GROMACS .gro file of C-alpha atoms in nm:
model
  102
    1UNK     CA    1  -0.832  12.293   3.547
    2UNK     CA    2  -0.753  12.585   3.781
    3UNK     CA    3  -0.493  12.377   3.967
    4UNK     CA    4  -0.324  12.267   3.646
    5UNK     CA    5  -0.315  12.623   3.514
    6UNK     CA    6  -0.194  12.771   3.844
    7UNK     CA    7   0.088  12.518   3.872
    8UNK     CA    8   0.190  12.569   3.509
    9UNK     CA    9   0.220  12.944   3.574
   10UNK     CA   10   0.422  12.902   3.895
   11UNK     CA   11   0.797  12.857   3.911
   12UNK     CA   12   0.748  12.686   4.248
   13UNK     CA   13   0.473  12.428   4.181
   14UNK     CA   14   0.394  12.124   3.972
   15UNK     CA   15   0.103  11.880   3.973
   16UNK     CA   16   0.003  11.553   3.818
   17UNK     CA   17  -0.334  11.604   3.654
   18UNK     CA   18  -0.603  11.458   3.883
   19UNK     CA   19  -0.778  11.157   3.730
   20UNK     CA   20  -1.138  11.180   3.850
   21UNK     CA   21  -1.050  11.233   4.217
   22UNK     CA   22  -1.167  11.516   4.443
   23UNK     CA   23  -0.807  11.583   4.547
   24UNK     CA   24  -0.479  11.674   4.383
   25UNK     CA   25  -0.122  11.631   4.504
   26UNK     CA   26   0.073  11.947   4.433
   27UNK     CA   27   0.452  11.937   4.445
   28UNK     CA   28   0.707  12.201   4.536
   29UNK     CA   29   1.016  12.256   4.320
   30UNK     CA   30   1.301  12.103   4.520
   31UNK     CA   31   1.559  12.271   4.296
   32UNK     CA   32   1.454  12.597   4.461
   33UNK     CA   33   1.366  12.448   4.803
   34UNK     CA   34   1.590  12.142   4.859
   35UNK     CA   35   1.506  12.117   5.231
   36UNK     CA   36   1.134  12.183   5.196
   37UNK     CA   37   0.910  12.066   5.481
   38UNK     CA   38   0.549  12.006   5.383
   39UNK     CA   39   0.441  12.012   5.748
   40UNK     CA   40   0.606  12.348   5.820
   41UNK     CA   41   0.467  12.488   5.496
   42UNK     CA   42   0.114  12.381   5.588
   43UNK     CA   43   0.146  12.550   5.929
   44UNK     CA   44   0.296  12.868   5.783
   45UNK     CA   45   0.030  12.883   5.512
   46UNK     CA   46  -0.247  12.850   5.769
   47UNK     CA   47  -0.097  13.102   6.013
   48UNK     CA   48   0.022  13.362   5.761
   49UNK     CA   49  -0.216  13.327   5.467
   50UNK     CA   50  -0.522  13.162   5.626
   51UNK     CA   51  -0.522  12.868   5.383
   52UNK     CA   52  -0.565  12.511   5.507
   53UNK     CA   53  -0.418  12.217   5.318
   54UNK     CA   54  -0.283  11.876   5.412
   55UNK     CA   55   0.089  11.796   5.405
   56UNK     CA   56   0.165  11.508   5.172
   57UNK     CA   57   0.346  11.320   5.448
   58UNK     CA   58   0.010  11.288   5.625
   59UNK     CA   59  -0.073  11.032   5.355
   60UNK     CA   60   0.238  10.817   5.407
   61UNK     CA   61   0.422  10.934   5.098
   62UNK     CA   62   0.802  10.905   5.122
   63UNK     CA   63   0.878  11.263   5.018
   64UNK     CA   64   0.833  11.598   5.192
   65UNK     CA   65   0.762  11.833   4.904
   66UNK     CA   66   0.395  11.765   4.829
   67UNK     CA   67   0.063  11.875   4.971
   68UNK     CA   68  -0.289  11.758   4.906
   69UNK     CA   69  -0.576  11.989   4.831
   70UNK     CA   70  -0.938  11.945   4.741
   71UNK     CA   71  -1.076  12.037   4.401
   72UNK     CA   72  -1.415  12.141   4.538
   73UNK     CA   73  -1.382  12.520   4.591
   74UNK     CA   74  -1.506  12.749   4.318
   75UNK     CA   75  -1.264  12.879   4.057
   76UNK     CA   76  -1.236  13.228   4.211
   77UNK     CA   77  -1.148  13.079   4.551
   78UNK     CA   78  -0.891  12.844   4.400
   79UNK     CA   79  -0.720  13.129   4.219
   80UNK     CA   80  -0.696  13.320   4.548
   81UNK     CA   81  -0.558  13.011   4.723
   82UNK     CA   82  -0.283  12.972   4.463
   83UNK     CA   83  -0.203  13.341   4.483
   84UNK     CA   84  -0.148  13.302   4.858
   85UNK     CA   85   0.054  12.981   4.815
   86UNK     CA   86   0.282  13.153   4.566
   87UNK     CA   87   0.318  13.458   4.791
   88UNK     CA   88   0.438  13.239   5.077
   89UNK     CA   89   0.675  13.046   4.852
   90UNK     CA   90   0.813  13.375   4.721
   91UNK     CA   91   0.872  13.483   5.083
   92UNK     CA   92   1.051  13.151   5.145
   93UNK     CA   93   1.272  13.209   4.842
   94UNK     CA   94   1.365  13.559   4.960
   95UNK     CA   95   1.458  13.418   5.302
   96UNK     CA   96   1.675  13.152   5.138
   97UNK     CA   97   1.855  13.414   4.931
   98UNK     CA   98   1.915  13.633   5.236
   99UNK     CA   99   2.049  13.343   5.442
  100UNK     CA  100   2.279  13.225   5.160
  101UNK     CA  101   2.428  13.575   5.134
  102UNK     CA  102   2.539  13.568   5.500
   0.00000   0.00000   0.00000
């Protein structure tokens, strides 16, 4: 439920409700990030925010705006993870705005 709630509260994220699996695919809003790279995001998230997740393209999906994450961490940890994900996406958005103004 934490993933569903966190995605519903984020302007950057969406998710299909997991159906009994231990994993969820979380999507990034391509209206905000049309050239989003799940692989670069996974690397940036690990290096800058110390969160590890798997790019969706690692699972042979044909799109580059999803990542896979496990549902196993406790609620408090998951909330912190989504806080960090949203922080990085906010940083990305600020960079996009700066680059479009030049």
